[in-house]
Amino acid sequence: MTISSAPDQALVLAAIEQVWGSMLFASAEAWPAERAADFGSGVQAHIELRGDWNGRLVLTCDSDVATQIAGAMLGLGPDEELPELDVHDAVGEVLNVVGGSVKGALIGTWALGLPDVSETSEAPSRDDSFVVSWGDAPVYVQILPDAA
Amino acid sequence: MRALIVDDSRAMRRIVGRILGDAGFEVLEAGDGQQALDLLEGLDGPPELACVDWNMPVMDGLTFITEVRNRPQWRAITLMMVTTESESDRIVRALAAGAHEYLIKPFTGEAMLEKLDLLGLLPTSTGV
């Protein structure tokens, strides 16, 4: 499927479902709007998308979730630990692949930036994000246009 | 056989390295195209295979492939682009620059091994 407009939630969700399944061997489902999405401190990955629409995709999750995602990606056992740098790198690469899948579904010429990952202590507002599941935990996803 | 993995993601280098290591390759790693060129310059002989990401800081994978193809001493390296870039024009550009194969992320280990088999780079390969 290809579309000519800015990436929408359904397209990004489809990319996440594909990446969760193929890279992380897990399923992703939309988080019910009425369900609380608790969040402590965590990591936030950004990647820019440039083309007919300019903005960025942002993925935010709890630190424990980030560690689990990195472990799933690398096939680690439950007792194997990763340095924080490697956890950030893995989450950034997951978003990079999601961004690539989204870009590939858009009509026209688009460019994807390099992922950037930082720590955060605040969950995004539910008003400008949607939430997908990682097991029983929330992962926030934002599609943010450049500021006017 | 030796394989060079060129990717700015340590996680992706680890995943590809595990697949190639299990297939019998001695694995070398570089975090961008320039690092990879520097590494190649220091080797006593070129690796049989290089798996190259497209989007990297410092030097991207397309530039790296072009640089490798411009140097006769590295002509024997088989180049496989491993990238999120899935558009057909990107694939054409990579192949025109000298890539032998193209693998789109996300991929499975089986998909990478199939490519290597087609390239005749597995111990059991019959090649094409």
mmCIF file of C-alpha atoms in Angstrom:
data_model
loop_
_atom_site.group_PDB
_atom_site.id
_atom_site.type_symbol
_atom_site.label_atom_id
_atom_site.label_comp_id
_atom_site.label_asym_id
_atom_site.label_seq_id
_atom_site.Cartn_x
_atom_site.Cartn_y
_atom_site.Cartn_z
ATOM 1 C CA MET A 1 0.000 0.000 0.000
ATOM 2 C CA THR A 2 1.242 3.489 -0.802
ATOM 3 C CA ILE A 3 -0.303 6.811 0.166
ATOM 4 C CA SER A 4 0.476 10.357 -0.896
ATOM 5 C CA SER A 5 -0.316 12.316 2.260
ATOM 6 C CA ALA A 6 1.525 12.693 5.556
ATOM 7 C CA PRO A 7 1.969 9.506 7.549
ATOM 8 C CA ASP A 8 -1.136 8.770 9.535
ATOM 9 C CA GLN A 9 -1.693 6.696 12.628
ATOM 10 C CA ALA A 10 -2.886 3.610 10.757
ATOM 11 C CA LEU A 11 0.219 3.570 8.574
ATOM 12 C CA VAL A 12 2.599 3.991 11.504
ATOM 13 C CA LEU A 13 0.735 1.374 13.532
ATOM 14 C CA ALA A 14 1.014 -1.071 10.615
ATOM 15 C CA ALA A 15 4.777 -0.423 10.456
ATOM 16 C CA ILE A 16 5.106 -0.974 14.201
ATOM 17 C CA GLU A 17 3.136 -4.221 14.001
ATOM 18 C CA GLN A 18 5.458 -5.406 11.221
ATOM 19 C CA VAL A 19 8.624 -4.487 13.124
ATOM 20 C CA TRP A 20 7.399 -5.847 16.448
ATOM 21 C CA GLY A 21 6.657 -9.146 14.724
ATOM 22 C CA SER A 22 9.737 -9.509 12.554
ATOM 23 C CA MET A 23 12.448 -7.962 14.732
ATOM 24 C CA LEU A 24 11.150 -8.354 18.266
ATOM 25 C CA PHE A 25 9.055 -11.516 17.920
ATOM 26 C CA ALA A 26 6.166 -9.858 19.724
ATOM 27 C CA SER A 27 2.760 -8.515 18.826
ATOM 28 C CA ALA A 28 1.728 -4.877 19.021
ATOM 29 C CA GLU A 29 -1.827 -3.770 19.546
ATOM 30 C CA ALA A 30 -3.450 -0.389 19.869
ATOM 31 C CA TRP A 31 -3.748 0.566 23.534
ATOM 32 C CA PRO A 32 -7.389 1.221 24.543
ATOM 33 C CA ALA A 33 -8.038 4.953 24.902
ATOM 34 C CA GLU A 34 -9.788 4.463 28.236
ATOM 35 C CA ARG A 35 -6.907 2.468 29.721
ATOM 36 C CA ALA A 36 -4.309 4.299 31.826
ATOM 37 C CA ALA A 37 -0.802 4.244 30.361
ATOM 38 C CA ASP A 38 1.502 4.506 33.370
ATOM 39 C CA PHE A 39 5.006 5.788 32.807
ATOM 40 C CA GLY A 40 8.056 6.306 34.986
ATOM 41 C CA SER A 41 11.377 7.474 33.609
ATOM 42 C CA GLY A 42 12.187 6.267 30.170
ATOM 43 C CA VAL A 43 13.722 6.807 26.776
ATOM 44 C CA GLN A 44 12.518 8.779 23.798
ATOM 45 C CA ALA A 45 13.671 8.099 20.235
ATOM 46 C CA HIS A 46 13.195 10.610 17.394
ATOM 47 C CA ILE A 47 13.671 10.287 13.670
ATOM 48 C CA GLU A 48 13.050 12.993 11.077
ATOM 49 C CA LEU A 49 11.025 12.443 7.930
ATOM 50 C CA ARG A 50 11.443 14.931 5.073
ATOM 51 C CA GLY A 51 9.339 15.163 1.917
ATOM 52 C CA ASP A 52 5.852 16.441 1.092
ATOM 53 C CA TRP A 53 5.405 16.556 4.866
ATOM 54 C CA ASN A 54 8.182 17.478 7.251
ATOM 55 C CA GLY A 55 8.286 16.305 10.815
ATOM 56 C CA ARG A 56 9.389 13.445 12.985
ATOM 57 C CA LEU A 57 8.295 10.163 14.432
ATOM 58 C CA VAL A 58 8.804 9.839 18.168
ATOM 59 C CA LEU A 59 8.708 6.676 20.247
ATOM 60 C CA THR A 60 8.663 6.931 24.033
ATOM 61 C CA CYS A 61 8.714 4.071 26.496
ATOM 62 C CA ASP A 62 9.594 3.238 30.066
ATOM 63 C CA SER A 63 13.225 2.281 30.761
ATOM 64 C CA ASP A 64 12.244 -1.291 31.614
ATOM 65 C CA VAL A 65 10.341 -1.572 28.350
ATOM 66 C CA ALA A 66 13.334 -0.194 26.450
ATOM 67 C CA THR A 67 15.544 -2.833 28.046
ATOM 68 C CA GLN A 68 13.050 -5.556 27.141
ATOM 69 C CA ILE A 69 12.832 -4.315 23.531
ATOM 70 C CA ALA A 70 16.617 -4.312 23.225
ATOM 71 C CA GLY A 71 16.813 -7.780 24.738
ATOM 72 C CA ALA A 72 14.170 -9.126 22.367
ATOM 73 C CA MET A 73 15.906 -7.575 19.379
ATOM 74 C CA LEU A 74 19.236 -9.118 20.330
ATOM 75 C CA GLY A 75 17.827 -12.427 21.509
ATOM 76 C CA LEU A 76 19.152 -12.033 25.044
ATOM 77 C CA GLY A 77 18.172 -14.238 27.925
ATOM 78 C CA PRO A 78 16.340 -12.775 30.941
ATOM 79 C CA ASP A 79 19.534 -12.601 33.017
ATOM 80 C CA GLU A 80 21.678 -10.961 30.371
ATOM 81 C CA GLU A 81 22.218 -7.239 30.846
ATOM 82 C CA LEU A 82 22.965 -4.549 28.300
ATOM 83 C CA PRO A 83 24.699 -1.221 28.893
ATOM 84 C CA GLU A 84 22.381 1.764 28.662
ATOM 85 C CA LEU A 85 24.148 2.889 25.484
ATOM 86 C CA ASP A 86 23.250 -0.373 23.769
ATOM 87 C CA VAL A 87 19.645 -0.163 24.961
ATOM 88 C CA HIS A 88 19.359 3.328 23.468
ATOM 89 C CA ASP A 89 21.002 2.145 20.258
ATOM 90 C CA ALA A 90 18.554 -0.749 19.916
ATOM 91 C CA VAL A 91 15.486 1.432 20.511
ATOM 92 C CA GLY A 92 16.820 3.917 17.966
ATOM 93 C CA GLU A 93 17.292 1.157 15.407
ATOM 94 C CA VAL A 94 13.770 -0.123 16.016
ATOM 95 C CA LEU A 95 12.427 3.369 15.275
ATOM 96 C CA ASN A 96 14.744 3.595 12.255
ATOM 97 C CA VAL A 97 13.215 0.453 10.785
ATOM 98 C CA VAL A 98 9.684 1.653 11.603
ATOM 99 C CA GLY A 99 10.511 4.944 9.879
ATOM 100 C CA GLY A 100 11.879 3.109 6.868
ATOM 101 C CA SER A 101 8.702 1.067 6.561
ATOM 102 C CA VAL A 102 6.585 4.219 6.815
ATOM 103 C CA LYS A 103 8.722 6.030 4.237
ATOM 104 C CA GLY A 104 8.483 3.109 1.856
ATOM 105 C CA ALA A 105 4.688 3.299 1.951
ATOM 106 C CA LEU A 106 4.540 6.988 1.038
ATOM 107 C CA ILE A 107 4.329 8.258 -2.541
ATOM 108 C CA GLY A 108 6.961 10.729 -3.640
ATOM 109 C CA THR A 109 10.506 11.442 -2.620
ATOM 110 C CA TRP A 110 11.147 11.196 1.085
ATOM 111 C CA ALA A 111 14.251 11.175 3.217
ATOM 112 C CA LEU A 112 14.706 9.670 6.636
ATOM 113 C CA GLY A 113 17.163 11.096 9.147
ATOM 114 C CA LEU A 114 19.264 9.234 11.657
ATOM 115 C CA PRO A 115 17.637 8.198 14.937
ATOM 116 C CA ASP A 116 18.386 10.151 18.077
ATOM 117 C CA VAL A 117 17.652 8.724 21.528
ATOM 118 C CA SER A 118 17.572 10.496 24.877
ATOM 119 C CA GLU A 119 16.224 9.972 28.369
ATOM 120 C CA THR A 120 12.940 11.471 29.411
ATOM 121 C CA SER A 121 10.908 11.657 32.585
ATOM 122 C CA GLU A 122 7.608 12.693 31.050
ATOM 123 C CA ALA A 123 5.159 10.713 29.002
ATOM 124 C CA PRO A 124 3.781 12.477 25.931
ATOM 125 C CA SER A 125 0.278 13.834 26.157
ATOM 126 C CA ARG A 126 -2.348 11.346 25.067
ATOM 127 C CA ASP A 127 -3.790 14.223 22.992
ATOM 128 C CA ASP A 128 -0.909 14.216 20.511
ATOM 129 C CA SER A 129 0.141 10.588 20.660
ATOM 130 C CA PHE A 130 -1.235 7.111 20.300
ATOM 131 C CA VAL A 131 -0.212 4.178 22.399
ATOM 132 C CA VAL A 132 0.681 0.638 21.392
ATOM 133 C CA SER A 133 1.358 -2.307 23.610
ATOM 134 C CA TRP A 134 4.632 -3.948 24.478
ATOM 135 C CA GLY A 135 3.340 -6.946 26.371
ATOM 136 C CA ASP A 136 1.326 -5.320 29.130
ATOM 137 C CA ALA A 137 3.155 -1.991 28.985
ATOM 138 C CA PRO A 138 2.509 1.129 26.909
ATOM 139 C CA VAL A 139 4.707 2.549 24.176
ATOM 140 C CA TYR A 140 3.839 6.082 23.096
ATOM 141 C CA VAL A 141 4.086 7.022 19.414
ATOM 142 C CA GLN A 142 3.905 10.548 18.041
ATOM 143 C CA ILE A 143 3.765 11.888 14.486
ATOM 144 C CA LEU A 144 4.820 15.489 14.946
ATOM 145 C CA PRO A 145 4.993 18.060 12.150
ATOM 146 C CA ASP A 146 7.706 20.687 12.254
ATOM 147 C CA ALA A 147 6.670 23.776 14.179
ATOM 148 C CA ALA A 148 5.273 26.444 11.859
ATOM 149 C CA MET B 1 36.014 -16.262 5.015
ATOM 150 C CA ARG B 2 35.771 -12.777 6.428
ATOM 151 C CA ALA B 3 32.821 -10.394 6.403
ATOM 152 C CA LEU B 4 32.779 -6.683 7.166
ATOM 153 C CA ILE B 5 29.606 -5.232 8.702
ATOM 154 C CA VAL B 6 29.191 -1.493 8.188
ATOM 155 C CA ASP B 7 26.317 -0.105 10.247
ATOM 156 C CA ASP B 8 26.037 2.755 12.731
ATOM 157 C CA SER B 9 23.767 0.667 14.954
ATOM 158 C CA ARG B 10 25.675 -1.534 17.389
ATOM 159 C CA ALA B 11 22.556 -3.655 17.802
ATOM 160 C CA MET B 12 22.268 -4.255 14.072
ATOM 161 C CA ARG B 13 25.976 -5.079 13.825
ATOM 162 C CA ARG B 14 25.462 -7.616 16.597
ATOM 163 C CA ILE B 15 22.449 -9.213 14.871
ATOM 164 C CA VAL B 16 24.128 -9.419 11.469
ATOM 165 C CA GLY B 17 27.359 -10.539 13.100
ATOM 166 C CA ARG B 18 25.610 -13.425 14.792
ATOM 167 C CA ILE B 19 24.045 -14.581 11.511
ATOM 168 C CA LEU B 20 27.342 -14.353 9.654
ATOM 169 C CA GLY B 21 29.326 -15.865 12.514
ATOM 170 C CA ASP B 22 26.977 -18.855 12.612
ATOM 171 C CA ALA B 23 27.465 -19.185 8.838
ATOM 172 C CA GLY B 24 31.196 -19.503 9.374
ATOM 173 C CA PHE B 25 32.427 -15.969 8.727
ATOM 174 C CA GLU B 26 35.068 -14.164 10.737
ATOM 175 C CA VAL B 27 33.316 -10.846 11.396
ATOM 176 C CA LEU B 28 34.807 -7.353 11.238
ATOM 177 C CA GLU B 29 32.804 -4.238 12.164
ATOM 178 C CA ALA B 30 32.751 -0.548 11.311
ATOM 179 C CA GLY B 31 30.318 2.167 12.420
ATOM 180 C CA ASP B 32 30.301 4.190 9.189
ATOM 181 C CA GLY B 33 31.693 4.183 5.669
ATOM 182 C CA GLN B 34 34.857 6.075 6.515
ATOM 183 C CA GLN B 35 35.676 3.747 9.405
ATOM 184 C CA ALA B 36 35.161 0.850 7.034
ATOM 185 C CA LEU B 37 37.519 2.318 4.420
ATOM 186 C CA ASP B 38 40.137 2.905 7.114
ATOM 187 C CA LEU B 39 39.722 -0.666 8.330
ATOM 188 C CA LEU B 40 40.045 -2.073 4.798
ATOM 189 C CA GLU B 41 43.216 -0.054 4.233
ATOM 190 C CA GLY B 42 44.790 -1.784 7.229
ATOM 191 C CA LEU B 43 43.936 -5.353 6.261
ATOM 192 C CA ASP B 44 46.401 -7.678 4.571
ATOM 193 C CA GLY B 45 43.670 -8.702 2.143
ATOM 194 C CA PRO B 46 40.032 -7.757 1.502
ATOM 195 C CA PRO B 47 37.151 -9.619 3.127
ATOM 196 C CA GLU B 48 34.960 -11.733 0.892
ATOM 197 C CA LEU B 49 31.788 -9.899 1.936
ATOM 198 C CA ALA B 50 30.705 -6.469 3.158
ATOM 199 C CA CYS B 51 27.174 -5.882 4.500
ATOM 200 C CA VAL B 52 26.544 -2.157 4.297
ATOM 201 C CA ASP B 53 23.837 0.056 5.784
ATOM 202 C CA TRP B 54 22.759 3.046 3.674
ATOM 203 C CA ASN B 55 22.063 5.806 6.205
ATOM 204 C CA MET B 56 25.070 6.421 8.433
ATOM 205 C CA PRO B 57 26.858 9.489 9.766
ATOM 206 C CA VAL B 58 30.218 10.621 8.354
ATOM 207 C CA MET B 59 30.035 8.487 5.181
ATOM 208 C CA ASP B 60 26.879 6.761 3.971
ATOM 209 C CA GLY B 61 26.748 3.306 2.490
ATOM 210 C CA LEU B 62 26.241 4.397 -1.110
ATOM 211 C CA THR B 63 29.413 6.503 -0.981
ATOM 212 C CA PHE B 64 31.280 3.631 0.645
ATOM 213 C CA ILE B 65 30.223 1.220 -2.096
ATOM 214 C CA THR B 66 31.278 3.717 -4.767
ATOM 215 C CA GLU B 67 34.676 4.143 -3.067
ATOM 216 C CA VAL B 68 35.195 0.389 -2.856
ATOM 217 C CA ARG B 69 34.260 -0.113 -6.496
ATOM 218 C CA ASN B 70 36.772 2.572 -7.525
ATOM 219 C CA ARG B 71 39.690 0.651 -6.017
ATOM 220 C CA PRO B 72 40.896 -2.359 -8.019
ATOM 221 C CA GLN B 73 42.421 -4.031 -4.980
ATOM 222 C CA TRP B 74 38.958 -4.351 -3.427
ATOM 223 C CA ARG B 75 37.162 -5.529 -6.565
ATOM 224 C CA ALA B 76 36.715 -9.035 -5.152
ATOM 225 C CA ILE B 77 34.591 -7.860 -2.220
ATOM 226 C CA THR B 78 30.966 -8.892 -2.560
ATOM 227 C CA LEU B 79 28.800 -5.973 -1.444
ATOM 228 C CA MET B 80 25.362 -6.407 0.100
ATOM 229 C CA MET B 81 23.341 -3.340 1.028
ATOM 230 C CA VAL B 82 21.339 -3.969 4.230
ATOM 231 C CA THR B 83 19.031 -1.025 4.787
ATOM 232 C CA THR B 84 15.590 0.375 5.543
ATOM 233 C CA GLU B 85 15.605 2.100 2.129
ATOM 234 C CA SER B 86 12.966 0.105 0.276
ATOM 235 C CA GLU B 87 12.055 2.278 -2.713
ATOM 236 C CA SER B 88 12.872 0.817 -6.119
ATOM 237 C CA ASP B 89 14.904 3.866 -7.185
ATOM 238 C CA ARG B 90 17.165 3.387 -4.161
ATOM 239 C CA ILE B 91 17.679 -0.265 -5.003
ATOM 240 C CA VAL B 92 18.556 0.668 -8.587
ATOM 241 C CA ARG B 93 21.029 3.307 -7.362
ATOM 242 C CA ALA B 94 22.740 0.854 -5.027
ATOM 243 C CA LEU B 95 23.043 -1.824 -7.690
ATOM 244 C CA ALA B 96 24.283 0.735 -10.220
ATOM 245 C CA ALA B 97 26.933 1.861 -7.739
ATOM 246 C CA GLY B 98 28.190 -1.693 -7.448
ATOM 247 C CA ALA B 99 26.163 -3.520 -4.809
ATOM 248 C CA HIS B 100 25.657 -7.201 -5.657
ATOM 249 C CA GLU B 101 22.648 -7.762 -3.421
ATOM 250 C CA TYR B 102 20.089 -5.727 -1.499
ATOM 251 C CA LEU B 103 18.365 -6.726 1.742
ATOM 252 C CA ILE B 104 15.654 -4.562 3.269
ATOM 253 C CA LYS B 105 15.272 -4.175 7.046
ATOM 254 C CA PRO B 106 13.498 -5.732 8.819
ATOM 255 C CA PHE B 107 14.812 -9.057 7.590
ATOM 256 C CA THR B 108 15.102 -12.564 8.924
ATOM 257 C CA GLY B 109 18.261 -14.595 9.314
ATOM 258 C CA GLU B 110 16.878 -16.979 6.720
ATOM 259 C CA ALA B 111 16.491 -14.136 4.203
ATOM 260 C CA MET B 112 20.112 -13.090 4.691
ATOM 261 C CA LEU B 113 21.335 -16.674 4.324
ATOM 262 C CA GLU B 114 19.316 -17.055 1.116
ATOM 263 C CA LYS B 115 21.079 -13.998 -0.302
ATOM 264 C CA LEU B 116 24.468 -15.352 0.729
ATOM 265 C CA ASP B 117 23.642 -18.681 -0.847
ATOM 266 C CA LEU B 118 22.695 -16.976 -4.114
ATOM 267 C CA LEU B 119 26.019 -15.175 -3.987
ATOM 268 C CA GLY B 120 27.838 -18.455 -3.472
ATOM 269 C CA LEU B 121 29.152 -17.383 -0.081
ATOM 270 C CA LEU B 122 27.936 -20.246 2.061
ATOM 271 C CA PRO B 123 29.933 -23.472 2.461
ATOM 272 C CA THR B 124 27.079 -25.384 0.841
ATOM 273 C CA SER B 125 26.378 -22.782 -1.861
ATOM 274 C CA THR B 126 26.096 -23.781 -5.458
ATOM 275 C CA GLY B 127 25.944 -20.105 -6.452
ATOM 276 C CA VAL B 128 24.223 -18.767 -9.562
#
